[in-house]
C-alpha atoms as one frame of an Amber mdcrd trajectory, in Angstrom:
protein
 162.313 141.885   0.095 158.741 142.457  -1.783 155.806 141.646  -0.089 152.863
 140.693  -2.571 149.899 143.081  -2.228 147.415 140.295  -1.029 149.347 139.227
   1.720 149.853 142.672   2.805 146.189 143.168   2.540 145.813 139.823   4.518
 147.708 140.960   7.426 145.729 144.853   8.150 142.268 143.012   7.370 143.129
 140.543  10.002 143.179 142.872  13.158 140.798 144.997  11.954 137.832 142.738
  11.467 138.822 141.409  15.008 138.414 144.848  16.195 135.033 145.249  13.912
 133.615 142.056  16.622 135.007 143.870  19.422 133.411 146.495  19.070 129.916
 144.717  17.648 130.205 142.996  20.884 130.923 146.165  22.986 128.073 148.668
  21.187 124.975 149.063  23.208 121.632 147.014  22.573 118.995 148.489  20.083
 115.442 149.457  21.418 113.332 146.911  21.059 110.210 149.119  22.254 110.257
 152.622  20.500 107.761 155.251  20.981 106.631 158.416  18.673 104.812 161.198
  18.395 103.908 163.984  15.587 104.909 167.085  16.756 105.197 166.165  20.283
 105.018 169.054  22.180 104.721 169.719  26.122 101.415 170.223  26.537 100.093
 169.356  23.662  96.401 168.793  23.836  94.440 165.467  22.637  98.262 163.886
  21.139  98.852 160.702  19.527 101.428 158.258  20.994 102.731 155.595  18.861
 104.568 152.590  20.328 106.060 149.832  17.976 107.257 146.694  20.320 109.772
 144.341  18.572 108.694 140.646  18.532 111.946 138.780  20.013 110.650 135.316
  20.081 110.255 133.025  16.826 107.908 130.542  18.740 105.568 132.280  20.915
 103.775 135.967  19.707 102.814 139.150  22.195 100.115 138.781  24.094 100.140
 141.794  26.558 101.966 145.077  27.272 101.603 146.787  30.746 103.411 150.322
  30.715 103.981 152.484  33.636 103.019 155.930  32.841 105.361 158.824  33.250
 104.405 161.500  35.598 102.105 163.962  34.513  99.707 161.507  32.802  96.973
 160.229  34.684  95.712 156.459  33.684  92.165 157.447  33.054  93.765 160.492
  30.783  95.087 157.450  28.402  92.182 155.891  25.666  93.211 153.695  23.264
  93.227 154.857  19.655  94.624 152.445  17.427  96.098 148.608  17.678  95.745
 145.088  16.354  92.289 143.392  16.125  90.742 142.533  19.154  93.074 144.228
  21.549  91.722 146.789  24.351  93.349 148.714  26.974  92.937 148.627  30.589
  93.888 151.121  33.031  96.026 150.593  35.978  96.704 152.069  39.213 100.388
 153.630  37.863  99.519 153.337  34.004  97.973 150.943  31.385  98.150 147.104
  30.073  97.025 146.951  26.239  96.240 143.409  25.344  94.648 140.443  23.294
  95.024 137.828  21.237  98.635 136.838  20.674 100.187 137.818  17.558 101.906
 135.580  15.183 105.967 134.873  16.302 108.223 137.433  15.486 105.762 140.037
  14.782 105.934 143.533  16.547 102.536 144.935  18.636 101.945 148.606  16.996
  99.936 150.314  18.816  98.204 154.017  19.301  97.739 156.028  22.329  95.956
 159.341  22.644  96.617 161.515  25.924  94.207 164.355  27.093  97.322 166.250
  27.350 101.245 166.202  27.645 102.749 167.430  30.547 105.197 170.459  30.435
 108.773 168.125  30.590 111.281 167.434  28.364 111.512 163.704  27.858 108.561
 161.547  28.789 110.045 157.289  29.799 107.094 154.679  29.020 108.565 151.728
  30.747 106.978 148.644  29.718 106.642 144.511  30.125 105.907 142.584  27.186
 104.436 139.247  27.602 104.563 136.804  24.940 101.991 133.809  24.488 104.437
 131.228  26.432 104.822 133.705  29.772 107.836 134.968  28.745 108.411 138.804
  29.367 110.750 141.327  28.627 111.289 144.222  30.580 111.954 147.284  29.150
 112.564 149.504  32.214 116.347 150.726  32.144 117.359 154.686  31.969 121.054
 155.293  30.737 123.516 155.403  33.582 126.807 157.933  32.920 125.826 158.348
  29.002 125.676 154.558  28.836 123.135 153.108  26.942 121.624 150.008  28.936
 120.719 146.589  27.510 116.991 146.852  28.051 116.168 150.445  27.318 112.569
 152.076  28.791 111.370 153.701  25.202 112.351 157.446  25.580 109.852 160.680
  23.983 111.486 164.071  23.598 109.345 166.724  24.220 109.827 170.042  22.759
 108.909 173.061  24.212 105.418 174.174  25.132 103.995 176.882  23.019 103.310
 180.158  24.016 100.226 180.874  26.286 100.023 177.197  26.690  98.362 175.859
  29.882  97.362 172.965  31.974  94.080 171.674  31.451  91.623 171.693  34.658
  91.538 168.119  36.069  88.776 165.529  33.984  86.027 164.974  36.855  85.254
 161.470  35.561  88.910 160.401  35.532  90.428 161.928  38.604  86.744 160.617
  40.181  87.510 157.163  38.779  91.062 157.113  40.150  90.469 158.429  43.325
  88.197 155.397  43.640  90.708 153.387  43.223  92.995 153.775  46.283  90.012
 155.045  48.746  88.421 151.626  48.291  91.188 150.088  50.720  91.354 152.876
  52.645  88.204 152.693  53.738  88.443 148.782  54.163  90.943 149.687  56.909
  89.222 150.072  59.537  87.268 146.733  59.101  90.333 145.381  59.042  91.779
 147.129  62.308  88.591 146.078  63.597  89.002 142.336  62.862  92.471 142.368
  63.918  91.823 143.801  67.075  88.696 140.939  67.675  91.460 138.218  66.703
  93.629 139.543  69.200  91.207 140.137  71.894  89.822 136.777  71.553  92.578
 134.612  72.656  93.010 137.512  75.495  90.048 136.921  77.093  90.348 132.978
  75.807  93.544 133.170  77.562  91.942 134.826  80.297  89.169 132.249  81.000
  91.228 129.687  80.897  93.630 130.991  83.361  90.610 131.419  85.850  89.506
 127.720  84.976  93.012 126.401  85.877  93.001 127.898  89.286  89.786 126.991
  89.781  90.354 123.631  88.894  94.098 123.856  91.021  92.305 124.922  94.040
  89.706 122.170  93.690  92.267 119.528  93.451  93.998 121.060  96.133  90.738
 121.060  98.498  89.645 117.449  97.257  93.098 115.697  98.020  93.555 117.220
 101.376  90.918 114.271 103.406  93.030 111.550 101.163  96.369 112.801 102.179
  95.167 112.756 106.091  93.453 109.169 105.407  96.710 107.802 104.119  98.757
 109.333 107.574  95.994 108.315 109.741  96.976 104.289 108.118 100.218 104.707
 108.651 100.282 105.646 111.755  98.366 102.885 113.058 100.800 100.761 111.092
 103.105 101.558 112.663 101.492 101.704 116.041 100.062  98.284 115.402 104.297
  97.218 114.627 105.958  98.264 117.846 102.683  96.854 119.917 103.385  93.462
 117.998 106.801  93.123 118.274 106.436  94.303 122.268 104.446  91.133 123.211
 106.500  88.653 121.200 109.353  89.348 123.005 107.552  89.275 126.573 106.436
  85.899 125.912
């Protein structure tokens, strides 16, 4: 029996654009944060970091991106050198937040970075946060696991090698100055600290202690004062009952 060409053609495009959505479904999410450089090099000196982050909302626009910086790159080594009006960058204790007014929905944050200088690695992982005008934030932090691509990537830069005779750079004095003012500054509140938590425990110790003198004092007192009373009350009794027998004694003689 003939089979007509279109229902043969039916029957193969059937299972195949089933396994076409399969496989849509299966593939692995597309960065939504990607970062750049020209010519990035390990140790390169004074480069240019691009980051493009995706818009993903069609009612509320980016308002803020923190990034934690990769290892190597101190925060105060990190200036800002390009990104949409009115938006500045802040250092952090672990990296940087770039931020301002929100941008319109849907529309991707470009912005510039330069670094004093690379470090000597292969691959450099700017995780970041973006917020969006309405609080909402997405978190691109994830490293592959096994070859698999996550669902929120970290944005990745391959580094190539340093070139020859290449070398660190001496630390900055006014950045390693600026972040080593950072953590001293509760450090050095410590102690204050100690200090008050040791008064706050020391003052219900000795609170504790008066008032354990105070209650036997006042236990010894009440003892001392209701000693006459308890005699008093015996002496009473006692002539009660004396007073009784001699009573009943002399009814019965007469």
């Amino acid at each position: 029996m003939n089979r007509s060409p279109s229902r043969l053609l039916a029957r193969v495009a059937t299972p195949v654009a089933a396994l076409a959505g399969v496989l849509a479904l299966a593939g692995p999410a597309l960065a939504h944060v990607e970062v750049e450089s020209d010519g990035a090099q390990a140790l390169a000196v004074g480069a240019v970091v691009s980051f493009n982050a995706e818009g993903e909302s069609d009612t509320a626009g980016i308002s803020q991106i923190r990034v934690a910086l990769p290892t190597g790159i101190a925060p105060g080594d990190v200036t800002l050198a390009d990104g949409p009006q009115g938006w500045t960058l802040t250092p952090a204790a672990d990296g940087y937040t770039v931020a301002g007014p929100a941008l319109a929905p849907s529309k991707a944050a470009d912005y510039k970075i330069k670094v004093r200088q690379l470090p000597d690695a292969r691959e450099l992982v700017f995780k970041s946060l973006v917020t969006y005008s309405d609080g909402h934030v997405d978190r691109w932090i994830e490293l592959p696991q096994s070859g698999v691509t996550p669902e929120h990537p970290a944005p990745v830069l391959k580094l190539a090698a340093a070139a020859a005779g290449a070398t660190p750079l001496p630390p900055d004095p006014t950045a390693s100055g600026s972040a080593s003012a950072t953590p001293s500054a509760p450090a050095s509140a410590s102690p204050s600290v100690s200090a008050a938590a040791s008064a706050s425990v020391s003052a219900p110790a000795s609170a504790s202690a008066s008032a354990s003198a105070a209650t036997k004092t006042s236990d010894s007192s009440s003892s001392s004062g209701s000693a006459p009373v308890i005699i008093t009350v015996v002496v009473v009794l006692a002539a009660a009952v004396v007073g009784t027998v001699w009573w009943r004694r002399r009814s019965a003689g007469s």
